[in-house]
Amino acid sequence: MNESADRHDFLKRASPFDGLESEQLSTLAKRLTELDVSSGDVIVREGDSAAGCFLVRSGEVEVVQREDGRDRTVARLGAGALFGEAALLTDSPRNATVRAVKETKLLVVKRADFLEVLSWDKAVGPALFELLSLRDKPCRRDGIISQGYDAQDGEKLTILKDPIRGKYYRLSAVGKFIWDRLDGRHNLKDLSLECLQELGLFSPHSVAEIVGGLASAGFAESRVSKASKYLPVPPRLKRLWTRLEALLRRRTVIGGVDAACARWYRRLGLKHAYSRAGQFFMALVAAMGGLAFLFRALELRRLPPCFQTPEHLLCAGLFAVVFIVLSHDAAHVFTTKFFGREVLGLGVGWHWFSPILYVDTSDMWPAPPRQRIAVHLAGIYVNLFFAGLAALLSLLLAESSVWLGRALLFCALSYAIALFNLLPFLESDGYYALQDLRELAAAAPRS
Amino acid sequence: MSHENVGKLMDRWMNDREFRQHLRADPEKAVAESGVSLTAEEFSALKSFDWTKSDQQLVSLISKPTL
């Protein structure tokens, strides 16, 4: 077998180029140069600029990093392993020194060839990025607030909060252990070994998933983000869909509203609405009002006056919808304040095909599921309360009254909107409440 | 305890995609075939991990009345 065919077979077996077509492997094989090194020879030096990367064909090398004035061996690599690729992908100097620990044969991939290979095959790029992330030493982002709580099933969980982006991340006890060690000095190997040492758990996949999840959610910084310009571009249709989705789900958030929400909560004396008596009164009005609405609607012999011209109907309907939406959102706000959590923002936007007002109650994440459910359903509950109140008042109105039609229209719209928001497949209140109910249900048999 | 052999296993795991898949699918067989010998304690730590899936980014709780 000639040298080129030999290299071709080696590349076919060597990760991460094993995904290339045979013809591409042959092209790459011809462009490689060989380098033989002896034990102790330095192949790349930390801090140097990078002109290429290396594949270990036979022998063994050690990867050494300088920490606190001392050399630390972070890995030993044998046949088939690639090294030196990180500096090429991140356009950075070498981040480690690599030296041979025995007679070693290397194949050198020049920078230009390496970057060209990334465009040859869709599988090679992700494989190289996977390698980069596995060898990375991620670091926690500054300003993240961590808050621990006991889940329903007794598990110790931690919620990470990024106050600037308004993002949250939930960590298990193992996840928290790893989070505490994301200091830019631990790679996956270190983290896995510490998990084994301290927790008696050895699961590099899980450690990689936790670290990868934190990095992709923006809670940890990784070198992969520096290499993003070399990531394969998604297909045109996917890019188009992403842009369209962003356009149809636009939101403008007004932050810094929590203090005002708290002030209004106190000023309106709303804590009484959350007392036992207040809740009993609201539930009674909602229930009795529902019956009154049915009774009043069924006994109508003709359309009330406000239904008889489209202008009246539109005008009354518009006012009703504005009140329903505002009271719905206010209920989310004030219930969040009742539980002592922060309202992160109020906003307006466009959600697929309709304008929206919205409240960001993400700060409820560290709260128990029952409280989260209460916040999710508060808007619907208040809609039912006001609809019930309107229905009970309608009992006092004569059939000829213009207010009767308005009251019944308000009730009908309130019930329709409440029902719509309860649907679990709309990513609205019912959807969130169902998610939390599932958490409660999952915990029930174990508690 | 130095866990030197686990370190060797980790080096292989980080640099060999096939080995990663193999270790995930069948840890016992993957370790046996790697030629690295683990202590009983290390092996038990490899097999007993209960992956709870608690670790995840949380969606923003956006309450928006849907019309």
PDB file of N, CA, C and O in Angstrom, chain A residues 8 49 189 195 218-219 226-227 273 317 437 446:
ATOM      1  N   HIS A   8      -4.883   7.811   3.876  1.00  0.00           N
ATOM      2  CA  HIS A   8      -6.326   7.826   3.626  1.00  0.00           C
ATOM      3  C   HIS A   8      -7.021   6.895   4.616  1.00  0.00           C
ATOM      4  O   HIS A   8      -8.013   7.268   5.260  1.00  0.00           O
ATOM      5  N   SER A  49       1.828  31.594  18.058  1.00  0.00           N
ATOM      6  CA  SER A  49       0.744  31.657  17.069  1.00  0.00           C
ATOM      7  C   SER A  49       0.671  30.313  16.337  1.00  0.00           C
ATOM      8  O   SER A  49       1.636  29.547  16.328  1.00  0.00           O
ATOM      9  N   LYS A 189     -12.504  17.084  31.917  1.00  0.00           N
ATOM     10  CA  LYS A 189     -11.817  15.983  32.614  1.00  0.00           C
ATOM     11  C   LYS A 189     -11.714  16.305  34.101  1.00  0.00           C
ATOM     12  O   LYS A 189     -12.036  15.461  34.942  1.00  0.00           O
ATOM     13  N   CYS A 195     -16.132  15.274  40.303  1.00  0.00           N
ATOM     14  CA  CYS A 195     -17.451  14.664  40.581  1.00  0.00           C
ATOM     15  C   CYS A 195     -17.254  13.273  41.171  1.00  0.00           C
ATOM     16  O   CYS A 195     -17.967  12.870  42.094  1.00  0.00           O
ATOM     17  N   GLY A 218     -25.981  30.889  27.655  1.00  0.00           N
ATOM     18  CA  GLY A 218     -25.339  32.176  27.937  1.00  0.00           C
ATOM     19  C   GLY A 218     -25.006  32.391  29.402  1.00  0.00           C
ATOM     20  O   GLY A 218     -24.709  33.511  29.806  1.00  0.00           O
ATOM     21  N   PHE A 219     -25.046  31.326  30.218  1.00  0.00           N
ATOM     22  CA  PHE A 219     -24.696  31.477  31.636  1.00  0.00           C
ATOM     23  C   PHE A 219     -23.211  31.221  31.879  1.00  0.00           C
ATOM     24  O   PHE A 219     -22.691  31.546  32.933  1.00  0.00           O
ATOM     25  N   LYS A 226     -16.207  31.979  20.337  1.00  0.00           N
ATOM     26  CA  LYS A 226     -15.200  32.695  19.545  1.00  0.00           C
ATOM     27  C   LYS A 226     -15.022  32.067  18.167  1.00  0.00           C
ATOM     28  O   LYS A 226     -14.518  32.700  17.243  1.00  0.00           O
ATOM     29  N   ALA A 227     -15.395  30.798  18.077  1.00  0.00           N
ATOM     30  CA  ALA A 227     -15.197  30.077  16.816  1.00  0.00           C
ATOM     31  C   ALA A 227     -16.451  30.067  15.958  1.00  0.00           C
ATOM     32  O   ALA A 227     -16.481  29.406  14.926  1.00  0.00           O
ATOM     33  N   ALA A 273     -57.522  41.127  48.989  1.00  0.00           N
ATOM     34  CA  ALA A 273     -58.107  40.255  47.956  1.00  0.00           C
ATOM     35  C   ALA A 273     -57.538  38.843  48.058  1.00  0.00           C
ATOM     36  O   ALA A 273     -58.154  37.882  47.594  1.00  0.00           O
ATOM     37  N   GLY A 317     -67.485  46.066  22.332  1.00  0.00           N
ATOM     38  CA  GLY A 317     -66.574  44.916  22.350  1.00  0.00           C
ATOM     39  C   GLY A 317     -65.147  45.350  22.599  1.00  0.00           C
ATOM     40  O   GLY A 317     -64.415  44.734  23.384  1.00  0.00           O
ATOM     41  N   LEU A 437     -48.305  21.656  37.161  1.00  0.00           N
ATOM     42  CA  LEU A 437     -49.120  20.569  37.731  1.00  0.00           C
ATOM     43  C   LEU A 437     -48.423  19.236  37.540  1.00  0.00           C
ATOM     44  O   LEU A 437     -48.448  18.365  38.407  1.00  0.00           O
ATOM     45  N   ARG A 446     -43.426  10.209  45.397  1.00  0.00           N
ATOM     46  CA  ARG A 446     -42.170  10.072  46.130  1.00  0.00           C
ATOM     47  C   ARG A 446     -42.187  10.808  47.458  1.00  0.00           C
ATOM     48  O   ARG A 446     -41.387  10.558  48.312  1.00  0.00           O
TER      49      ARG A 446
END
